PDB file of C-alpha atoms in Angstrom:
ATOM      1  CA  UNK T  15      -6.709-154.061 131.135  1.00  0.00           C
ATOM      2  CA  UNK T  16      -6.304-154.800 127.244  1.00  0.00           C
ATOM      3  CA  UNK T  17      -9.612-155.394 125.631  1.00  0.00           C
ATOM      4  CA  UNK T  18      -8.843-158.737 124.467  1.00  0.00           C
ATOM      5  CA  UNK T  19      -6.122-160.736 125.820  1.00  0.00           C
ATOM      6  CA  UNK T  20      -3.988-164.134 124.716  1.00  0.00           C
ATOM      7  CA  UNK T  21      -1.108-165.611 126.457  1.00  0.00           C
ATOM      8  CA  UNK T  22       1.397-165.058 123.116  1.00  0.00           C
ATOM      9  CA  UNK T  23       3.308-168.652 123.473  1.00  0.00           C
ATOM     10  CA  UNK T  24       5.171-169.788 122.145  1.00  0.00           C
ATOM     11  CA  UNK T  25       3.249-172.965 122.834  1.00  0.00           C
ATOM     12  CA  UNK T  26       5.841-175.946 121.231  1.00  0.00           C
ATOM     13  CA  UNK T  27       4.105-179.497 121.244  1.00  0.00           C
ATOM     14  CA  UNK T  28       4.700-182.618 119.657  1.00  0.00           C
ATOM     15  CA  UNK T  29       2.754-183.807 116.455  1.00  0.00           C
ATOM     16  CA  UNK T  30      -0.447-185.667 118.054  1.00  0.00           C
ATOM     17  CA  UNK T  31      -0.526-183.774 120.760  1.00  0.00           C
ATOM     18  CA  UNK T  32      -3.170-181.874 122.061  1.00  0.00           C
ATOM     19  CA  UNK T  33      -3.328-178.108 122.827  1.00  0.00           C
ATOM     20  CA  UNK T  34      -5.456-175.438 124.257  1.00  0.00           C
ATOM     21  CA  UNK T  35      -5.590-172.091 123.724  1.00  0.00           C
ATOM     22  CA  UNK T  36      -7.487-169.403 125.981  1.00  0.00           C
ATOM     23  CA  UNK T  37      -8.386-165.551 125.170  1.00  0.00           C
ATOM     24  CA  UNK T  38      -9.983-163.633 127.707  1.00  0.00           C
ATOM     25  CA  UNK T  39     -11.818-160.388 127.100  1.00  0.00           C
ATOM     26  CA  UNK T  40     -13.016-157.452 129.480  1.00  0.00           C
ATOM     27  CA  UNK T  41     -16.316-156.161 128.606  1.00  0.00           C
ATOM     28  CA  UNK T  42     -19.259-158.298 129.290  1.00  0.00           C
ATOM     29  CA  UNK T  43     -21.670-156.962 126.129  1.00  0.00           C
ATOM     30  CA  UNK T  44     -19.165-158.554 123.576  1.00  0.00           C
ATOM     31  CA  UNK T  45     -21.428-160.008 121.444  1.00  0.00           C
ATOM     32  CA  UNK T  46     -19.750-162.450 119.159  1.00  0.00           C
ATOM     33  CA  UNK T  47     -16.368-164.230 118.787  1.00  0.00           C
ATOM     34  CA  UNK T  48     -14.209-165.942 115.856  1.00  0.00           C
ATOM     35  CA  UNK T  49     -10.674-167.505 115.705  1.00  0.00           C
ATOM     36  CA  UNK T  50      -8.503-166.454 113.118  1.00  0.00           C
ATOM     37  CA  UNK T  51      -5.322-168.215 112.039  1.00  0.00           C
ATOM     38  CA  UNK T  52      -2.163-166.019 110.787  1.00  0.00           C
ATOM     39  CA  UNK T  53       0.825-168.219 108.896  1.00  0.00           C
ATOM     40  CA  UNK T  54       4.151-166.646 109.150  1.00  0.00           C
ATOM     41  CA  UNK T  55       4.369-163.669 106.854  1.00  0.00           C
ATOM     42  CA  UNK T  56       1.224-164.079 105.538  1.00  0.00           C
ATOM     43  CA  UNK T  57      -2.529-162.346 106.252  1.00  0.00           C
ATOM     44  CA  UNK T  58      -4.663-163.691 108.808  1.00  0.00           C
ATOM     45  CA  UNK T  59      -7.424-165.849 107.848  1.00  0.00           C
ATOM     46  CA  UNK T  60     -10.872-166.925 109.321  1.00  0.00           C
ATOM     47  CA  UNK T  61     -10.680-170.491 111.212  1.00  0.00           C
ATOM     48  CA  UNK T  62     -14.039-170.451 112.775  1.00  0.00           C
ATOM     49  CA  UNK T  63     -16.668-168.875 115.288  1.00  0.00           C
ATOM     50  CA  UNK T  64     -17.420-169.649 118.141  1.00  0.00           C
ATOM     51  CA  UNK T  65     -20.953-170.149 119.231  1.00  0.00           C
ATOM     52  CA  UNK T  66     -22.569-170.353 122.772  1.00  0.00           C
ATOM     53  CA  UNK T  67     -23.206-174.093 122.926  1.00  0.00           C
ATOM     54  CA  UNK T  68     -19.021-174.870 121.690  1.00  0.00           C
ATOM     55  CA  UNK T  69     -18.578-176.055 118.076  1.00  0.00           C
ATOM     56  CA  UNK T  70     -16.393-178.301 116.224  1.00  0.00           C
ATOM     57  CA  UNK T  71     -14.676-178.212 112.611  1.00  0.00           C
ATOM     58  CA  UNK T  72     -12.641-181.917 112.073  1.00  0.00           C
ATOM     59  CA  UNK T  73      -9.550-181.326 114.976  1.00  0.00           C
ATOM     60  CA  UNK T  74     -10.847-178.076 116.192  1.00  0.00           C
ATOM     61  CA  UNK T  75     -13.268-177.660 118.933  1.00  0.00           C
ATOM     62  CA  UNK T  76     -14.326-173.679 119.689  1.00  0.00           C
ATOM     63  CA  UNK T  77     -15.813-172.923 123.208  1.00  0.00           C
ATOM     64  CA  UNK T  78     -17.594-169.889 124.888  1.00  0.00           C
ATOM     65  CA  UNK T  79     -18.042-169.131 128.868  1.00  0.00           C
ATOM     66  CA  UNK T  80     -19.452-165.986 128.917  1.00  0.00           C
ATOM     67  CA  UNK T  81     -19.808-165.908 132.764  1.00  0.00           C
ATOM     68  CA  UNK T  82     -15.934-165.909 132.990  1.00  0.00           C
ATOM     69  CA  UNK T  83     -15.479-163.980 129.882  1.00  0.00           C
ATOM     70  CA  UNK T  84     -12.870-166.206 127.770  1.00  0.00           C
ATOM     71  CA  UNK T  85     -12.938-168.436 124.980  1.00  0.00           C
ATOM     72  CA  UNK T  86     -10.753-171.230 123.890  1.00  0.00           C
ATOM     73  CA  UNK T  87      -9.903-173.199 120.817  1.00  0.00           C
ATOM     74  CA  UNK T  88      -8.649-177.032 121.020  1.00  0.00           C
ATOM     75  CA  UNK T  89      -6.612-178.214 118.623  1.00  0.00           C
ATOM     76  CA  UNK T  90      -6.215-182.583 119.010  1.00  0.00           C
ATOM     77  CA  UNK T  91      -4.158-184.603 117.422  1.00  0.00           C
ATOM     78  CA  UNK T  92      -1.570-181.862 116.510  1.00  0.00           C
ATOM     79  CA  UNK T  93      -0.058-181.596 112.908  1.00  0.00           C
ATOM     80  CA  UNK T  94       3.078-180.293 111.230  1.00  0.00           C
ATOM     81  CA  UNK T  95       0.753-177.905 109.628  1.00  0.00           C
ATOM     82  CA  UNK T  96      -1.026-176.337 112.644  1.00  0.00           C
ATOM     83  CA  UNK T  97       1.920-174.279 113.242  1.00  0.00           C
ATOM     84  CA  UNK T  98       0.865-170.753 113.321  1.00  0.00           C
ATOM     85  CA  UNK T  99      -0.518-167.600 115.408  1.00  0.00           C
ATOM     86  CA  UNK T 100      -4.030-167.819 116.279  1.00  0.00           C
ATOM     87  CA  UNK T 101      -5.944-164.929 117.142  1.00  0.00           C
ATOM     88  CA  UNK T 102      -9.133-164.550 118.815  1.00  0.00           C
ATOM     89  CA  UNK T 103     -11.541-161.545 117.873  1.00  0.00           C
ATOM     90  CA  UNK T 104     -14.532-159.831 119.707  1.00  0.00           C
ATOM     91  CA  UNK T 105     -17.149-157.930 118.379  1.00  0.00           C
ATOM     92  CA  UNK T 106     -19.694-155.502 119.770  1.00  0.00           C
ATOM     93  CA  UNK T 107     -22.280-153.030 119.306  1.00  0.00           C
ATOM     94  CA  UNK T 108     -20.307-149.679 119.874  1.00  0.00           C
ATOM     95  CA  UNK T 109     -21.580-146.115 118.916  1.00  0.00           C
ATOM     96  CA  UNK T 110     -24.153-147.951 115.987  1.00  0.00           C
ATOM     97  CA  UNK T 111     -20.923-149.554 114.518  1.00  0.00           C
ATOM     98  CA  UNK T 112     -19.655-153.088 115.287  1.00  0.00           C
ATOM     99  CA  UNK T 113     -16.784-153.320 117.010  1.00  0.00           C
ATOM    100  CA  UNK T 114     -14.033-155.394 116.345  1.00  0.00           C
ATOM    101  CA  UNK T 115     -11.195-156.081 118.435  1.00  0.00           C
ATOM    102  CA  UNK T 116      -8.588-158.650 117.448  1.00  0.00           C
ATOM    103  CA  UNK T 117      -6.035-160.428 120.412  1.00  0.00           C
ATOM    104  CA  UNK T 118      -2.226-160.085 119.675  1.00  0.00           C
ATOM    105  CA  UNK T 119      -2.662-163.966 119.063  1.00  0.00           C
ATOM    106  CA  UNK T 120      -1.044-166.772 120.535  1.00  0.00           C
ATOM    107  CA  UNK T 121       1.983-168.445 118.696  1.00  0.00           C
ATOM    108  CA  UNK T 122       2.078-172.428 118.360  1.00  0.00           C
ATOM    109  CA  UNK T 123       4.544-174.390 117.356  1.00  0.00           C
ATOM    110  CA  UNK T 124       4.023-178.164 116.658  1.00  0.00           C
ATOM    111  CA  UNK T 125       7.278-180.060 116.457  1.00  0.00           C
ATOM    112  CA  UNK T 126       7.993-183.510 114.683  1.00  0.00           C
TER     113      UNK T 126
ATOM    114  CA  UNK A  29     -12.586-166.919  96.179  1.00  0.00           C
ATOM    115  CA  UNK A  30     -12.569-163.637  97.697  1.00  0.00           C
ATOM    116  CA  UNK A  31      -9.338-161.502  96.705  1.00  0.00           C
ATOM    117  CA  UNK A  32      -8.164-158.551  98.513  1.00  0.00           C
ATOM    118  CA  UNK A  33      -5.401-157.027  96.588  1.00  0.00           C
ATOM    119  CA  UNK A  34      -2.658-154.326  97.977  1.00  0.00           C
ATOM    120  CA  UNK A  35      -1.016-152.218  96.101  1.00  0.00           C
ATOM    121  CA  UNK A  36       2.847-153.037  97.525  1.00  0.00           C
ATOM    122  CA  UNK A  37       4.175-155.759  99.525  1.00  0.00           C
ATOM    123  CA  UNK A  38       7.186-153.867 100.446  1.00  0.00           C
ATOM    124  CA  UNK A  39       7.730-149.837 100.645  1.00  0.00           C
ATOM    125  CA  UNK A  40      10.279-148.141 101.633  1.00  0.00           C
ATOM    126  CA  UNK A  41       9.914-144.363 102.223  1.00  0.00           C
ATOM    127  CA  UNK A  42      11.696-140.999 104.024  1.00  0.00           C
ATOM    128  CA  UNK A  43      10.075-139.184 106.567  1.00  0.00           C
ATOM    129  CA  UNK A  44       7.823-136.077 105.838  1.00  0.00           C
ATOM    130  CA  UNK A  45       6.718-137.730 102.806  1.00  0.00           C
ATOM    131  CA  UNK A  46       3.155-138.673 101.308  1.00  0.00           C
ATOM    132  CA  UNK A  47       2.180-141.961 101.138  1.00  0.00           C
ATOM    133  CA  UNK A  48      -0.484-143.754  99.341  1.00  0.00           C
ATOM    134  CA  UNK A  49      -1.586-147.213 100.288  1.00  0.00           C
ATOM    135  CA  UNK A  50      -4.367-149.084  97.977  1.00  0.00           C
ATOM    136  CA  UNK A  51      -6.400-151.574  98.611  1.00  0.00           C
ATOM    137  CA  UNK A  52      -8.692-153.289  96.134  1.00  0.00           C
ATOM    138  CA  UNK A  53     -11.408-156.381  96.408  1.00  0.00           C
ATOM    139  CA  UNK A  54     -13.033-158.206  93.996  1.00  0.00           C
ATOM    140  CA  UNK A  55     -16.546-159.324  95.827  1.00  0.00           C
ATOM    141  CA  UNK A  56     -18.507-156.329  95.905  1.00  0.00           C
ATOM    142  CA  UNK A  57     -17.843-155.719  99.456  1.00  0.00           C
ATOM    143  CA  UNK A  58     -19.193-153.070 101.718  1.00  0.00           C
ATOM    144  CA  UNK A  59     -16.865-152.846 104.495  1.00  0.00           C
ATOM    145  CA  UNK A  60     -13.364-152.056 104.257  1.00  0.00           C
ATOM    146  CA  UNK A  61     -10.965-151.653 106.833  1.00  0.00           C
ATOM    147  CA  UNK A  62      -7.407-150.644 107.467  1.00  0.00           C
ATOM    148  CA  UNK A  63      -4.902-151.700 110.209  1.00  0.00           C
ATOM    149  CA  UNK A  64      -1.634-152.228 111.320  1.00  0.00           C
ATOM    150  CA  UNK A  65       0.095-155.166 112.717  1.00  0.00           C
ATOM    151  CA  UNK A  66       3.154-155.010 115.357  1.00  0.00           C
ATOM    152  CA  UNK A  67       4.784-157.063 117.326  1.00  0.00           C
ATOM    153  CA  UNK A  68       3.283-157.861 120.560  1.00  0.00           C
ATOM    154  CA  UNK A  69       0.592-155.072 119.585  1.00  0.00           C
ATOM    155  CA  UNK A  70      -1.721-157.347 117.669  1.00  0.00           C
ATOM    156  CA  UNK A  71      -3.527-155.852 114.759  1.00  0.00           C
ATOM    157  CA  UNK A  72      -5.174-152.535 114.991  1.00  0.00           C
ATOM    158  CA  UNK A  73      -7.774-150.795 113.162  1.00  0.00           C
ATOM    159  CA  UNK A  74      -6.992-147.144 112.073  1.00  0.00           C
ATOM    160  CA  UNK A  75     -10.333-146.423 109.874  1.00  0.00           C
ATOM    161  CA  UNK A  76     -12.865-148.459 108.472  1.00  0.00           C
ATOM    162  CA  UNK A  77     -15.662-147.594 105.666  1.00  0.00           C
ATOM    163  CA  UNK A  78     -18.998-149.179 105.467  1.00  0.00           C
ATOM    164  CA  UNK A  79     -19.916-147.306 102.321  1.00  0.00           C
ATOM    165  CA  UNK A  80     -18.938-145.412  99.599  1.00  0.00           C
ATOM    166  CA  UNK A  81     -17.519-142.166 100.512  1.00  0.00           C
ATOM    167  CA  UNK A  82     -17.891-143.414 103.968  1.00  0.00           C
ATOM    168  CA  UNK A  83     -15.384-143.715 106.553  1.00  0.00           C
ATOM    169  CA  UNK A  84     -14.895-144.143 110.301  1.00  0.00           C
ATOM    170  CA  UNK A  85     -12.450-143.902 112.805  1.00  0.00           C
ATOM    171  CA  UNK A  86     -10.649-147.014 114.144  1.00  0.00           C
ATOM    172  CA  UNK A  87      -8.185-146.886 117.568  1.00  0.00           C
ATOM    173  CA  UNK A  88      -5.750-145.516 116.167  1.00  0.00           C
ATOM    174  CA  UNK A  89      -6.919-143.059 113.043  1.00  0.00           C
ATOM    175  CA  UNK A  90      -3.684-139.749 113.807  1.00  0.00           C
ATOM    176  CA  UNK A  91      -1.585-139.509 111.215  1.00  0.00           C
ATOM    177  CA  UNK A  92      -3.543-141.390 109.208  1.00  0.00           C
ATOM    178  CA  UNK A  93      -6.440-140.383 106.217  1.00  0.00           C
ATOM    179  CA  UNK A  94      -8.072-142.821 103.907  1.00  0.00           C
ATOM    180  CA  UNK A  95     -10.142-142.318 101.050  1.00  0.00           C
ATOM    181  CA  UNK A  96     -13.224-144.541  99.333  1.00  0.00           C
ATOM    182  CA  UNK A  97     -14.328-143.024  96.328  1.00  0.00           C
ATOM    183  CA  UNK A  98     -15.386-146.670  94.853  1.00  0.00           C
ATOM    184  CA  UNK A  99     -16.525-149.909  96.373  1.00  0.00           C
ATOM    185  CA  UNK A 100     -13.969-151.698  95.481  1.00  0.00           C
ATOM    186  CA  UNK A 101     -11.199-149.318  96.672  1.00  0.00           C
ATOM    187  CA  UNK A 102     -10.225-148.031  99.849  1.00  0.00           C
ATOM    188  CA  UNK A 103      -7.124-146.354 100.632  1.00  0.00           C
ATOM    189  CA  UNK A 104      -5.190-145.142 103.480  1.00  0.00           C
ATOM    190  CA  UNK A 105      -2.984-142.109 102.939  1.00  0.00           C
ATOM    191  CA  UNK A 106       0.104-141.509 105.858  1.00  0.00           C
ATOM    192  CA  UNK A 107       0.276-137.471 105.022  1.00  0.00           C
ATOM    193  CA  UNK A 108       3.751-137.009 106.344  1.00  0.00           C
ATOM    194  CA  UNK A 109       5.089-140.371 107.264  1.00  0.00           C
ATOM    195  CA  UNK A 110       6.978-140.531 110.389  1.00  0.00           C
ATOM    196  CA  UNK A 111       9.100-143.402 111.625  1.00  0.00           C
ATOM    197  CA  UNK A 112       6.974-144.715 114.074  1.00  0.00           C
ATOM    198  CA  UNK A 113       4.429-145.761 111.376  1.00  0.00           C
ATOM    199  CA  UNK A 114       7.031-148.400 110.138  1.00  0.00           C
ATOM    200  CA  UNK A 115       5.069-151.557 110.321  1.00  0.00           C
ATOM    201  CA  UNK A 116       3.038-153.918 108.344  1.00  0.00           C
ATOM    202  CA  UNK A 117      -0.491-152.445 106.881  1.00  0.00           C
ATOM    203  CA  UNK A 118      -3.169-155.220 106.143  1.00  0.00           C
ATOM    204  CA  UNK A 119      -6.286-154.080 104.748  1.00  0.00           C
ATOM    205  CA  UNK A 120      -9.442-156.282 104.629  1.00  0.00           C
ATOM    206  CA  UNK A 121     -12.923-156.343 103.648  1.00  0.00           C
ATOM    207  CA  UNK A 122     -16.276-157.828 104.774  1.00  0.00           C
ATOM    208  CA  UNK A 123     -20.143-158.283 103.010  1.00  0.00           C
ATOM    209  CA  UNK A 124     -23.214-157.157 105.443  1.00  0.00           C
ATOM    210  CA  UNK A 125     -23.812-161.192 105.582  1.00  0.00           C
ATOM    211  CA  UNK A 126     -20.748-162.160 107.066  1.00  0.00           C
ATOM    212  CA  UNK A 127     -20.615-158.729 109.158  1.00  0.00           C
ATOM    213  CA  UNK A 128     -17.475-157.625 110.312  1.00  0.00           C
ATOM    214  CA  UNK A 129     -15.704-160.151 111.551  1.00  0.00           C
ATOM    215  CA  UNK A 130     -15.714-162.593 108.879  1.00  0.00           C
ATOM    216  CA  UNK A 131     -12.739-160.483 106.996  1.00  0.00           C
ATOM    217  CA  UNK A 132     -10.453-161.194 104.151  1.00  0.00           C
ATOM    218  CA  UNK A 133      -7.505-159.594 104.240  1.00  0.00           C
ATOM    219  CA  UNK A 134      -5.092-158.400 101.741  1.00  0.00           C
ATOM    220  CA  UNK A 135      -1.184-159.737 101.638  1.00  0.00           C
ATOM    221  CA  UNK A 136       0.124-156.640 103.701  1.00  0.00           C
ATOM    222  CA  UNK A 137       2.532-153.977 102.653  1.00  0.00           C
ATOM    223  CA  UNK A 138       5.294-153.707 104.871  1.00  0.00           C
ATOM    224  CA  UNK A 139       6.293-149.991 105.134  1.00  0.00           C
ATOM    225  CA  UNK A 140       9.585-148.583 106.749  1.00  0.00           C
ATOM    226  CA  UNK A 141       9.772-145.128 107.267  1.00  0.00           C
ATOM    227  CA  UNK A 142      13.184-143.912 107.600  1.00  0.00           C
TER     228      UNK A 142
END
């Protein structure tokens, strides 16, 4: 079982529209989590984290269940721009070092 | 802004031959780190360096070396490239604050190894 895993899409919704994304990862001492966003051709770049309680950024609402091991990220009212890869990343304590292990992302495409 | 510079954006070498990949931030970074991105393989570290002259392994660190002789640089040597390292090298770096996952990575240099 992968590490970290992401259903890769493509996920293709209509501007306004409102999509969820899920990343599910295997080992139960991961300590902290982040969504990163990665444009076509281009370096990926932090979105946000995701805390315990959930957490929200404008459109973008982060969430944590630890007891079922995943995380999602909700995007609402879906724009033209929003069209990327988003990857989820999980860190933990591993040999003194922090471990970090990105998902092979999930593609969305928002379409006019 | 934080800027993560690399050296190429495009390289095209043969196999058997050295090749030097650099990496450079501006923010007085600690951590470095090197991966590679694939299709359907996600992004995967091969070393990372938490200091000068520092340097750990990643997942997937054969065939690969890297060097940190300065903060600011960190850079991954392929010592006798071989085709199945064609692929797209992103390099990235971190400050003890943000810890390791809030990265900034370089463009990428897109290597093919033929």
């Amino acid at each position: 079982r992968k590490e970290v895993e992401q259903d890769p899409g493509p996920f293709n919704v209509p501007e306004g529209a409102t999509v969820a994304f899920n990343c599910t990862y295997s080992n139960s001492a991961s300590q902290s989590f982040f969504w990163y966003r990665q444009d076509c051709r281009k370096e990926p770049k932090l979105l946000m984290s995701v805390y315990s309680s959930g957490n929200e950024d404008g459109r973008f609402t982060a969430q944590l269940n630890r007891a079922s091991q995943y995380i999602s990220l909700l995007i609402r009212d879906s724009k033209l721009s929003d069209s990327a890869t988003y990857l989820c990343v999980v860190n933990m304590n591993s040999g003194g070092y922090q471990k970090v292990t990105f998902g092979t992302g999930t593609k969305l495409q928002v379409i006019p | 802004d934080v800027k993560v510079t690399q050296s190429s954006r495009y390289l095209v070498k043969r196999t058997g031959e050295k090749v030097f990949l650099e990496c450079v931030q501006d923010m007085d970074h600690e951590n470095m780190f090197w991966y590679r991105q694939d299709p359907g393989l996600g992004l995967r570290l091969i070393y990372f360096s938490y200091d000068v002259k520092m340097k750990e392994k990643g997942d997937i660190p054969e065939g690969y070396s890297v060097s940190r002789e300065k903060k600011e640089r960190f850079s991954l040597i392929l010592e006798s490239a071989s085709t199945n390292q064609t692929s797209m090298y992103l390099c990235a770096s971190s400050s003890p604050a943000g810890g390791p996952l809030e990265q900034y990575f370089g463009p990428g240099t897109r290597l093919t190894v033929t």
